[in-house]
Short mmCIF file of C-alpha atoms in Angstrom, two decimals:
data_model
loop_
_atom_site.label_atom_id
_atom_site.label_comp_id
_atom_site.label_asym_id
_atom_site.label_seq_id
_atom_site.Cartn_x
_atom_site.Cartn_y
_atom_site.Cartn_z
CA MET A 1 -129.02 -83.58 10.03
CA PRO A 2 -126.84 -82.20 12.83
CA ALA A 3 -124.84 -79.05 12.26
CA THR A 4 -121.14 -79.22 11.38
CA GLY A 5 -119.04 -79.56 14.57
CA ASP A 6 -121.82 -80.93 16.75
CA ARG A 7 -121.15 -84.19 18.58
CA PRO A 8 -123.15 -87.17 17.50
CA ALA A 9 -125.72 -88.31 20.00
CA ARG A 10 -124.72 -91.27 22.19
CA VAL A 11 -126.67 -94.42 21.57
CA ARG A 12 -126.84 -96.97 24.37
CA PRO A 13 -126.17 -100.45 23.08
CA ALA A 14 -129.13 -102.68 23.35
CA SER A 15 -126.98 -105.62 24.47
CA ARG A 16 -125.66 -103.86 27.62
CA PRO A 17 -126.93 -105.61 30.72
CA ALA A 18 -129.10 -103.77 33.14
CA SER A 19 -127.39 -102.40 36.25
CA ARG A 20 -129.90 -103.96 38.64
CA PRO A 21 -132.52 -106.63 38.37
CA ALA A 22 -135.94 -105.62 37.26
CA SER A 23 -137.59 -107.03 40.32
CA ARG A 24 -136.40 -107.93 43.82
CA PRO A 25 -137.26 -111.15 45.52
CA ALA A 26 -139.83 -110.75 48.21
CA ARG A 27 -138.31 -110.03 51.60
CA PRO A 28 -139.33 -112.58 54.17
CA ASP A 29 -141.02 -111.11 57.18
CA GLY A 30 -142.38 -112.25 60.44
CA ALA A 31 -141.30 -115.50 62.04
CA ALA A 32 -140.24 -116.99 58.72
CA GLY A 33 -137.91 -114.07 58.04
CA ALA A 34 -136.29 -114.27 61.46
CA LYS A 35 -135.81 -118.03 61.04
CA ALA A 36 -134.26 -117.55 57.61
CA GLY A 37 -131.93 -114.85 58.93
CA ARG A 38 -130.74 -117.06 61.76
CA ALA A 39 -130.18 -119.91 59.37
CA GLY A 40 -128.13 -117.71 57.06
CA ARG A 41 -125.99 -116.38 59.88
CA SER A 42 -125.36 -119.81 61.41
CA GLY A 43 -124.36 -121.30 58.09
CA ALA A 44 -127.22 -123.80 57.93
CA GLY A 45 -127.53 -125.52 54.62
CA VAL A 46 -123.82 -125.07 53.76
CA PRO A 47 -121.93 -128.32 53.13
CA PRO A 48 -119.25 -129.06 55.80
CA GLN A 49 -116.41 -129.21 53.23
CA ALA A 50 -117.40 -125.83 51.78
CA ALA A 51 -117.56 -124.32 55.28
CA GLN A 52 -114.09 -125.61 56.15
CA THR A 53 -112.72 -124.26 52.87
CA HIS A 54 -114.28 -120.87 53.58
CA VAL A 55 -112.72 -120.74 57.09
CA ALA A 56 -109.29 -121.71 55.72
CA VAL A 57 -109.46 -119.03 53.04
CA PHE A 58 -110.55 -116.46 55.64
CA ARG A 59 -107.70 -117.34 57.98
CA SER A 60 -105.08 -117.23 55.24
CA SER A 61 -106.35 -113.93 53.89
CA SER A 62 -106.57 -112.27 57.30
CA GLY A 63 -103.19 -113.56 58.51
CA LEU A 64 -104.59 -115.28 61.62
CA GLY A 65 -102.76 -118.49 60.84
CA ARG A 66 -99.38 -116.86 60.27
CA PRO A 67 -96.66 -116.49 62.94
CA GLY A 68 -96.56 -112.75 62.27
CA ALA A 69 -100.13 -112.31 63.49
CA ALA A 70 -99.03 -112.47 67.13
CA TRP A 71 -96.34 -109.86 66.47
CA ALA A 72 -98.90 -107.64 64.72
CA ARG A 73 -101.23 -107.87 67.71
CA PHE A 74 -98.31 -107.06 70.00
CA GLN A 75 -97.49 -103.96 67.95
CA ARG A 76 -101.12 -102.87 68.00
CA GLY A 77 -101.10 -103.25 71.77
CA LEU A 78 -97.99 -101.09 72.09
CA ALA A 79 -99.61 -98.39 69.92
CA ARG A 80 -102.59 -97.98 72.25
CA PRO A 81 -102.80 -94.66 74.12
CA LEU A 82 -102.76 -96.20 77.61
CA THR A 83 -99.89 -98.65 77.00
CA PRO A 84 -97.16 -96.34 78.45
CA TYR A 85 -99.31 -95.68 81.52
CA TYR A 86 -99.86 -99.36 82.26
CA LEU A 87 -96.22 -100.23 81.52
CA LEU A 88 -95.02 -97.57 83.95
CA LEU A 89 -97.47 -98.63 86.63
CA GLY A 90 -96.92 -102.38 86.23
CA SER A 91 -93.13 -102.39 85.87
CA SER A 92 -92.56 -100.00 88.80
CA ALA A 93 -94.91 -102.00 91.05
CA MET A 94 -93.13 -105.27 90.18
CA ILE A 95 -89.69 -103.71 90.72
CA LEU A 96 -90.78 -102.46 94.14
CA GLY A 97 -92.33 -105.80 95.11
CA LEU A 98 -89.36 -107.88 94.02
CA GLY A 99 -87.01 -105.37 95.62
CA LEU A 100 -88.76 -105.75 98.98
CA VAL A 101 -88.41 -109.53 98.78
CA MET A 102 -84.72 -109.33 97.93
CA VAL A 103 -84.00 -106.70 100.61
CA PHE A 104 -85.57 -109.01 103.19
CA SER A 105 -83.48 -111.93 101.96
CA ALA A 106 -80.18 -110.10 101.47
CA SER A 107 -80.21 -108.01 104.66
CA GLN A 108 -80.89 -110.66 107.31
CA ILE A 109 -77.26 -111.65 107.90
CA GLU A 110 -76.13 -108.02 107.72
CA ALA A 111 -78.69 -107.06 110.37
CA ARG A 112 -77.67 -109.97 112.58
CA ASN A 113 -74.00 -109.03 112.35
CA ASP A 114 -74.91 -105.50 113.50
CA GLY A 115 -76.89 -106.85 116.47
CA LEU A 116 -80.23 -105.85 114.96
CA PRO A 117 -83.42 -107.87 114.41
CA PHE A 118 -83.53 -109.94 111.22
CA ALA A 119 -86.28 -107.81 109.68
CA TYR A 120 -84.76 -104.44 110.65
CA PHE A 121 -83.74 -103.30 107.15
CA PHE A 122 -86.86 -104.81 105.60
CA GLU A 123 -89.16 -102.90 107.95
CA LYS A 124 -87.39 -99.62 107.20
CA GLN A 125 -87.57 -100.31 103.47
CA LEU A 126 -91.25 -101.21 103.73
CA THR A 127 -91.91 -97.92 105.53
CA SER A 128 -90.09 -96.06 102.76
CA VAL A 129 -92.13 -97.88 100.11
CA VAL A 130 -95.38 -96.92 101.84
CA ILE A 131 -94.33 -93.26 102.03
CA GLY A 132 -93.04 -93.40 98.44
CA SER A 133 -96.33 -94.90 97.25
CA GLY A 134 -98.13 -91.88 98.69
CA LEU A 135 -95.68 -89.57 96.91
CA MET A 136 -96.13 -91.50 93.68
CA TYR A 137 -99.92 -91.23 93.91
CA VAL A 138 -99.76 -87.50 94.63
CA ALA A 139 -97.32 -86.95 91.76
CA ALA A 140 -99.53 -88.97 89.39
CA ARG A 141 -102.64 -86.96 90.26
CA MET A 142 -100.98 -83.53 90.25
CA PRO A 143 -101.50 -81.35 87.17
CA VAL A 144 -98.49 -80.76 84.96
CA ARG A 145 -98.38 -77.06 85.80
CA LEU A 146 -97.93 -77.89 89.50
CA HIS A 147 -94.94 -80.10 88.70
CA ARG A 148 -93.51 -77.17 86.82
CA ALA A 149 -94.17 -74.83 89.74
CA LEU A 150 -92.08 -77.08 92.02
CA ALA A 151 -88.90 -76.56 89.98
CA TYR A 152 -87.41 -73.46 91.61
CA PRO A 153 -88.51 -74.09 95.25
CA LEU A 154 -87.15 -77.66 95.15
CA LEU A 155 -83.86 -76.51 93.63
CA LEU A 156 -83.34 -73.88 96.33
CA VAL A 157 -84.13 -76.35 99.12
CA VAL A 158 -81.72 -78.92 97.68
CA ILE A 159 -78.89 -76.39 97.37
CA ALA A 160 -79.44 -75.32 100.99
CA LEU A 161 -79.35 -78.96 102.17
CA LEU A 162 -76.18 -79.67 100.18
CA VAL A 163 -74.53 -76.68 101.83
CA LEU A 164 -75.63 -77.91 105.27
CA VAL A 165 -73.93 -81.26 104.61
CA ALA A 166 -70.57 -79.48 104.71
CA VAL A 167 -71.36 -77.79 108.06
CA PRO A 168 -69.58 -79.54 110.97
CA GLY A 169 -72.06 -81.12 113.36
CA VAL A 170 -74.84 -81.25 110.77
CA GLY A 171 -73.47 -83.46 107.99
CA THR A 172 -72.40 -87.01 108.78
CA SER A 173 -70.13 -89.48 106.98
CA VAL A 174 -71.19 -92.96 105.83
CA ASN A 175 -68.63 -95.29 104.23
CA GLY A 176 -66.17 -92.43 103.84
CA ASN A 177 -68.59 -90.08 102.05
CA ARG A 178 -69.86 -86.98 103.84
CA ASN A 179 -73.23 -86.61 102.16
CA TRP A 180 -75.80 -87.34 104.87
CA ILE A 181 -77.82 -85.21 107.30
CA ARG A 182 -79.02 -86.89 110.47
CA LEU A 183 -82.54 -85.83 111.46
CA GLY A 184 -82.58 -87.59 114.81
CA GLY A 185 -82.18 -91.20 115.87
CA PRO A 186 -81.76 -93.61 112.97
CA VAL A 187 -83.46 -91.23 110.51
CA GLN A 188 -81.11 -89.54 108.03
CA ILE A 189 -81.41 -88.22 104.49
CA GLN A 190 -79.03 -87.87 101.56
CA PRO A 191 -79.67 -84.51 99.84
CA SER A 192 -77.66 -85.50 96.76
CA GLU A 193 -80.40 -88.00 95.82
CA PHE A 194 -82.98 -85.20 95.74
CA ALA A 195 -80.60 -83.09 93.62
CA LYS A 196 -81.37 -85.39 90.67
CA LEU A 197 -85.09 -84.67 90.88
CA ALA A 198 -84.44 -80.94 91.32
CA LEU A 199 -82.25 -80.85 88.20
CA VAL A 200 -84.89 -82.73 86.19
CA LEU A 201 -87.68 -80.29 87.03
CA TRP A 202 -85.61 -77.09 86.90
CA GLY A 203 -83.79 -78.04 83.68
CA ALA A 204 -87.04 -79.04 81.96
CA ASP A 205 -88.73 -75.77 82.97
CA LEU A 206 -85.73 -73.70 81.85
CA LEU A 207 -85.43 -75.34 78.43
CA ALA A 208 -89.21 -75.22 77.87
CA ARG A 209 -89.26 -71.46 78.51
CA LYS A 210 -86.33 -70.89 76.16
CA GLN A 211 -87.93 -73.02 73.46
CA GLN A 212 -91.12 -70.97 73.65
CA LEU A 213 -88.99 -67.85 73.20
CA LYS A 214 -87.08 -69.52 70.31
CA MET A 215 -83.73 -69.06 72.05
CA LEU A 216 -82.38 -72.62 71.83
CA ASP A 217 -80.86 -72.00 68.40
CA GLN A 218 -78.03 -70.06 70.06
CA TRP A 219 -75.52 -72.17 71.96
CA LYS A 220 -75.02 -69.60 74.72
CA HIS A 221 -78.72 -69.71 75.60
CA LEU A 222 -78.60 -73.50 75.41
CA LEU A 223 -75.76 -73.78 77.91
CA VAL A 224 -76.40 -70.84 80.24
CA PRO A 225 -77.57 -71.13 82.97
CA LEU A 226 -78.16 -74.89 82.64
CA VAL A 227 -74.52 -75.94 82.66
CA PRO A 228 -73.42 -73.53 85.46
CA MET A 229 -76.23 -74.80 87.71
CA ALA A 230 -75.30 -78.42 86.98
CA VAL A 231 -71.67 -77.61 87.77
CA LEU A 232 -72.75 -76.04 91.08
CA LEU A 233 -74.67 -79.19 92.02
CA LEU A 234 -71.72 -81.34 90.97
CA THR A 235 -69.34 -79.29 93.09
CA LEU A 236 -71.53 -79.59 96.18
CA VAL A 237 -72.00 -83.34 95.64
CA LEU A 238 -68.31 -83.99 95.00
CA ALA A 239 -67.43 -81.99 98.12
CA GLY A 240 -68.90 -84.89 100.07
CA GLY A 241 -67.05 -87.48 97.99
CA ASP A 242 -70.10 -88.95 96.20
CA MET A 243 -68.65 -89.81 92.78
CA GLY A 244 -71.55 -92.08 91.80
CA THR A 245 -74.23 -89.40 92.17
CA ALA A 246 -71.99 -86.98 90.27
CA MET A 247 -71.90 -89.43 87.34
CA ILE A 248 -75.69 -89.58 87.25
CA ILE A 249 -75.98 -85.78 87.36
CA CYS A 250 -73.62 -85.64 84.37
CA ALA A 251 -75.81 -88.17 82.55
CA LEU A 252 -78.85 -86.03 83.35
CA LEU A 253 -77.17 -82.95 81.93
CA PHE A 254 -76.23 -84.74 78.72
CA GLY A 255 -79.77 -86.11 78.46
CA LEU A 256 -81.30 -82.64 78.68
CA LEU A 257 -78.89 -81.30 76.07
CA TRP A 258 -79.61 -84.23 73.75
CA ILE A 259 -83.39 -83.79 73.98
CA SER A 260 -83.05 -80.06 73.34
CA GLY A 261 -81.24 -80.76 70.05
CA ALA A 262 -77.72 -79.67 70.95
CA PRO A 263 -75.19 -80.11 68.10
CA MET A 264 -72.70 -82.96 68.22
CA ARG A 265 -69.68 -80.66 68.46
CA LEU A 266 -71.14 -79.33 71.69
CA PHE A 267 -71.44 -82.88 73.00
CA GLY A 268 -67.88 -83.60 72.00
CA GLY A 269 -66.52 -80.58 73.85
CA ALA A 270 -68.62 -81.26 76.96
CA ALA A 271 -67.62 -84.93 76.97
CA ALA A 272 -63.93 -84.00 76.71
CA ILE A 273 -64.23 -81.60 79.65
CA ALA A 274 -66.14 -84.18 81.72
CA LEU A 275 -63.56 -86.89 81.03
CA GLY A 276 -60.72 -84.54 81.92
CA VAL A 277 -62.30 -83.53 85.24
CA SER A 278 -63.14 -87.17 86.02
CA ALA A 279 -59.54 -88.23 85.35
CA VAL A 280 -58.24 -85.57 87.74
CA LEU A 281 -60.71 -86.59 90.46
CA ILE A 282 -59.83 -90.27 90.04
CA VAL A 283 -56.09 -89.67 90.21
CA LEU A 284 -56.38 -87.48 93.31
CA VAL A 285 -58.19 -90.19 95.31
CA PRO A 286 -56.28 -93.52 95.47
CA HIS A 287 -59.25 -95.81 96.12
CA ARG A 288 -61.03 -94.50 93.02
CA LEU A 289 -58.03 -95.36 90.88
CA GLY A 290 -57.99 -98.83 92.38
CA ARG A 291 -61.60 -99.41 91.29
CA LEU A 292 -60.56 -99.15 87.65
CA ASP A 293 -58.24 -102.13 88.15
CA CYS A 294 -61.22 -104.25 89.28
CA ILE A 295 -63.08 -104.01 85.96
CA GLY A 296 -63.44 -107.55 84.64
CA ALA A 297 -61.70 -109.09 87.68
CA THR A 298 -62.59 -112.73 88.34
CA HIS A 299 -59.74 -113.65 90.73
CA MET A 300 -58.58 -112.01 93.92
CA PRO A 301 -55.27 -110.12 93.55
CA ALA A 302 -52.46 -110.76 96.00
CA ASN A 303 -53.00 -107.44 97.76
CA GLY A 304 -56.62 -108.35 98.59
CA SER A 305 -58.21 -105.61 96.48
CA CYS A 306 -61.29 -106.12 94.28
CA TRP A 307 -62.88 -108.19 97.05
CA GLN A 308 -66.38 -106.85 96.42
CA ALA A 309 -66.15 -107.06 92.63
CA VAL A 310 -64.86 -110.65 92.63
CA HIS A 311 -67.44 -111.91 95.13
CA GLY A 312 -70.18 -110.22 93.12
CA VAL A 313 -69.11 -112.28 90.12
CA TYR A 314 -68.97 -115.40 92.34
CA ALA A 315 -72.56 -114.77 93.44
CA LEU A 316 -73.80 -114.43 89.87
CA ALA A 317 -71.91 -117.55 88.78
CA GLY A 318 -73.25 -119.59 91.70
CA GLY A 319 -76.85 -118.89 90.74
CA LYS A 320 -76.61 -120.63 87.34
CA LEU A 321 -79.94 -120.76 85.49
CA PHE A 322 -82.62 -120.80 88.20
CA GLY A 323 -80.64 -119.94 91.33
CA THR A 324 -80.01 -121.62 94.64
CA GLY A 325 -83.42 -120.65 96.00
CA LEU A 326 -84.82 -117.63 97.79
CA GLY A 327 -82.85 -117.03 100.99
CA ALA A 328 -80.17 -119.62 100.14
CA SER A 329 -77.40 -117.22 99.11
CA ILE A 330 -73.91 -118.06 100.36
CA GLU A 331 -72.16 -114.81 99.49
CA LYS A 332 -74.39 -112.73 101.77
CA TRP A 333 -72.92 -114.54 104.80
CA GLY A 334 -70.21 -111.95 105.26
CA GLN A 335 -68.38 -112.54 101.97
CA LEU A 336 -70.11 -109.90 99.83
CA PRO A 337 -70.07 -106.31 101.21
CA GLU A 338 -73.25 -104.25 100.88
CA PRO A 339 -75.45 -107.18 99.77
CA HIS A 340 -78.72 -105.28 100.34
CA THR A 341 -77.69 -101.94 98.79
CA ASP A 342 -75.12 -101.63 95.99
CA PHE A 343 -74.78 -105.37 95.26
CA ILE A 344 -78.35 -106.57 95.70
CA PHE A 345 -78.38 -107.52 92.02
CA ALA A 346 -75.61 -110.05 92.74
CA VAL A 347 -77.68 -111.67 95.52
CA THR A 348 -80.66 -111.72 93.16
CA GLY A 349 -78.57 -113.56 90.58
CA GLU A 350 -77.39 -116.10 93.15
CA GLU A 351 -80.81 -116.86 94.61
CA LEU A 352 -83.01 -116.50 91.51
CA GLY A 353 -80.42 -117.32 88.84
CA LEU A 354 -80.23 -116.04 85.31
CA ALA A 355 -84.02 -116.13 85.05
CA GLY A 356 -84.34 -113.69 87.95
CA THR A 357 -81.72 -111.25 86.69
CA LEU A 358 -83.21 -111.25 83.18
CA SER A 359 -86.62 -110.54 84.72
CA VAL A 360 -85.20 -107.50 86.51
CA LEU A 361 -83.59 -106.30 83.29
CA ALA A 362 -86.88 -106.77 81.41
CA LEU A 363 -88.75 -104.71 84.02
CA PHE A 364 -86.29 -101.83 83.73
CA ALA A 365 -86.40 -102.10 79.93
CA ALA A 366 -90.21 -101.80 80.02
CA LEU A 367 -89.94 -98.80 82.34
CA GLY A 368 -87.41 -97.11 80.06
CA TYR A 369 -89.47 -97.81 76.92
CA ALA A 370 -92.60 -96.35 78.51
CA GLY A 371 -90.71 -93.22 79.58
CA ILE A 372 -89.36 -92.71 76.06
CA ARG A 373 -92.86 -93.18 74.61
CA VAL A 374 -94.23 -90.51 76.94
CA ALA A 375 -91.45 -88.10 75.97
CA GLU A 376 -91.78 -88.59 72.21
CA ARG A 377 -95.58 -88.49 71.96
CA THR A 378 -96.23 -85.30 73.92
CA LYS A 379 -96.46 -81.85 72.36
CA ASP A 380 -95.74 -79.97 75.59
CA PRO A 381 -92.03 -78.96 75.78
CA PHE A 382 -91.84 -79.21 79.59
CA THR A 383 -93.36 -82.68 79.57
CA ARG A 384 -90.93 -83.82 76.89
CA TYR A 385 -87.85 -82.53 78.70
CA ALA A 386 -88.95 -83.73 82.14
CA ALA A 387 -89.98 -87.19 80.94
CA GLY A 388 -86.77 -87.64 78.95
CA ALA A 389 -84.58 -86.46 81.82
CA ALA A 390 -86.35 -88.63 84.41
CA THR A 391 -86.04 -91.68 82.17
CA THR A 392 -82.35 -90.90 81.62
CA TRP A 393 -81.82 -90.65 85.36
CA ILE A 394 -83.44 -94.00 86.22
CA MET A 395 -81.91 -95.93 83.31
CA ALA A 396 -78.41 -94.44 83.77
CA GLN A 397 -78.43 -95.32 87.45
CA ALA A 398 -79.60 -98.86 86.70
CA VAL A 399 -76.89 -99.31 84.05
CA ILE A 400 -74.15 -98.02 86.38
CA ASN A 401 -75.25 -100.31 89.23
CA ILE A 402 -75.73 -103.45 87.14
CA GLY A 403 -72.57 -102.77 85.12
CA ALA A 404 -70.54 -102.58 88.34
CA VAL A 405 -71.99 -105.88 89.60
CA LEU A 406 -71.22 -107.58 86.28
CA GLY A 407 -67.67 -106.24 86.34
CA LEU A 408 -68.14 -104.12 83.23
CA LEU A 409 -67.92 -100.74 85.01
CA PRO A 410 -66.08 -99.48 88.09
CA ILE A 411 -67.93 -99.70 91.39
CA ALA A 412 -69.57 -96.31 91.84
CA GLY A 413 -71.59 -96.93 95.00
CA VAL A 414 -75.02 -96.16 93.53
CA PRO A 415 -78.11 -98.22 94.42
CA LEU A 416 -80.37 -99.96 91.95
CA PRO A 417 -83.39 -97.63 91.55
CA MET A 418 -86.49 -98.70 93.54
CA PHE A 419 -84.83 -102.08 94.18
CA SER A 420 -81.94 -101.57 96.60
CA TYR A 421 -82.29 -100.65 100.25
CA GLY A 422 -82.33 -96.93 101.02
CA GLY A 423 -85.16 -94.49 101.55
CA SER A 424 -83.25 -91.42 100.38
CA ALA A 425 -82.78 -92.98 96.95
CA LEU A 426 -86.22 -94.57 96.86
CA LEU A 427 -88.43 -91.54 97.57
CA PRO A 428 -87.27 -89.21 94.75
CA ALA A 429 -87.22 -92.10 92.27
CA MET A 430 -90.83 -93.02 93.12
CA PHE A 431 -91.86 -89.38 92.80
CA ALA A 432 -90.22 -89.32 89.37
CA VAL A 433 -92.19 -92.41 88.31
CA GLY A 434 -95.38 -90.77 89.58
CA MET A 435 -94.51 -87.72 87.50
CA LEU A 436 -94.14 -89.96 84.44
CA LEU A 437 -97.56 -91.46 85.21
CA CYS A 438 -98.98 -87.94 85.33
CA PHE A 439 -97.48 -87.17 81.94
CA ALA A 440 -98.80 -90.43 80.48
CA ARG A 441 -102.32 -89.63 81.75
CA SER A 442 -102.17 -86.08 80.39
CA GLU A 443 -102.01 -87.08 76.71
CA PRO A 444 -105.31 -86.27 74.95
CA ALA A 445 -105.80 -89.81 73.62
CA ALA A 446 -104.94 -91.38 76.98
CA ARG A 447 -107.23 -88.96 78.80
CA ALA A 448 -110.10 -89.85 76.46
CA ALA A 449 -109.46 -93.59 76.88
CA LEU A 450 -109.37 -93.27 80.68
CA ALA A 451 -112.60 -91.26 80.65
CA ALA A 452 -114.33 -93.88 78.50
CA ARG A 453 -113.05 -96.67 80.76
CA ASN A 454 -114.36 -94.91 83.87
CA THR A 455 -117.73 -94.42 82.18
CA ARG A 456 -117.94 -98.12 81.34
CA ALA A 457 -117.04 -99.05 84.92
CA ARG A 458 -119.76 -96.80 86.34
CA GLY A 459 -122.26 -98.22 83.85
CA ARG A 460 -121.51 -101.78 84.96
CA LEU A 461 -121.91 -100.81 88.59
CA LEU A 462 -125.29 -99.25 87.82
CA GLY A 463 -126.40 -102.32 85.83
CA LEU A 464 -126.93 -100.46 82.55
CA PRO A 465 -127.30 -102.42 79.30
CA GLN A 466 -124.15 -103.05 77.29
CA ARG A 467 -125.35 -100.94 74.35
CA THR A 468 -126.02 -97.99 76.63
CA ILE A 469 -122.58 -98.35 78.26
CA ALA A 470 -120.88 -98.43 74.85
CA ARG A 471 -122.82 -95.39 73.67
CA LEU A 472 -121.95 -93.44 76.82
CA GLY A 473 -118.27 -94.42 76.48
CA LYS A 474 -118.12 -93.19 72.89
CA ALA A 475 -119.79 -89.91 73.84
CA ARG A 476 -117.38 -89.39 76.75
CA ARG A 477 -114.42 -90.15 74.51
CA ARG A 478 -115.60 -87.59 71.94
CA ARG A 479 -116.04 -84.95 74.65
CA GLU A 480 -112.55 -85.55 76.05
CA ARG A 481 -110.98 -85.33 72.60
#
């Protein structure tokens, strides 16, 4: 008899089934076993109706037959580590290629009217693209710390060039704006275009240092010296009359403040000051005030103003869905001013139609999405600020240019990034894209994926077996991580 308080012993019921069979069937071996295994894997001996039912059940359970499966695969593709890198590389290459084609088409009549060869502007743009491709490659292969080291030297050089623009005999005027420096012959540069890149690098380096010192919680450290330096650049740019570049520099400043987590009341005060200064500058210059009257204009006023805005709308309307054909634009025959620079998007809409303009918008949307992905996924403060500011610069300039062509914004005289004619605007923009490629490659997951891909490529060149290549790729990926 058990003692009082002891638990009764557990008795296993006799009717409980055994957890595993008492004996296993004999495992086939040799040739018979291999034949049986192949038969089992191939589905031999299974009735056709049962096999079809099994496939249908598998497809319904896995979601392969549903419309959402394609969207799920698309989302998985976007989540891959190298997706931003390939989006940046592919979209920028297609923008440059299509831009070269449209510059060649839109600039022929303009070159002929100036007594120049038909391919004059195209050849200069092609030369700029070749030089810019070298800059993009160098920027993509540079380490992040070297980009950061360029911040202060580039800013000092840009300020010196902007001061030289105001020196008589050094700076030259183009279309009423004194913001060019002639280097000899037909070669000239616009320092205000390089001021955007300088502000991106210097602002990102400044905010990254202050974040590491935990100083961004105080508004005075957030604004000083970032805002005074931006105001200095704005003053030098506006001294030459370049209102469009000044708008983009303002957008860059607001982008840096937004990424750094500035409070909304600070944005409200800065926006009020910017609007007040812009209103004063617009009122002081009569032709700027007249551009506001051309927003949404579809008919020519009696005084002949809004000529460029109205003919830009005419070009877009004449293209319809698929355009009049490459090279068949009518508006570029002297009706539309600046068809290869500020209003190249209008010529694109006339010759390639709505399909062509939507393609350009999709390419810029892909570029902007990739830049945002790079900025949000990195843990390095400098990379986050620089990637966000560079993306803000390119997208704000594209919106201002396209909005002016569509008649939604006043004409600001800014080119479409990497699409319009102009080497001074093209070179810093391509360097900025190369910098984004560098940041996209620098992520740990992307670096591991690139290392594994390079290992697989070398294995295929050496003729190694597929299993060996896969094993080497996994080992390389683990080492990189």
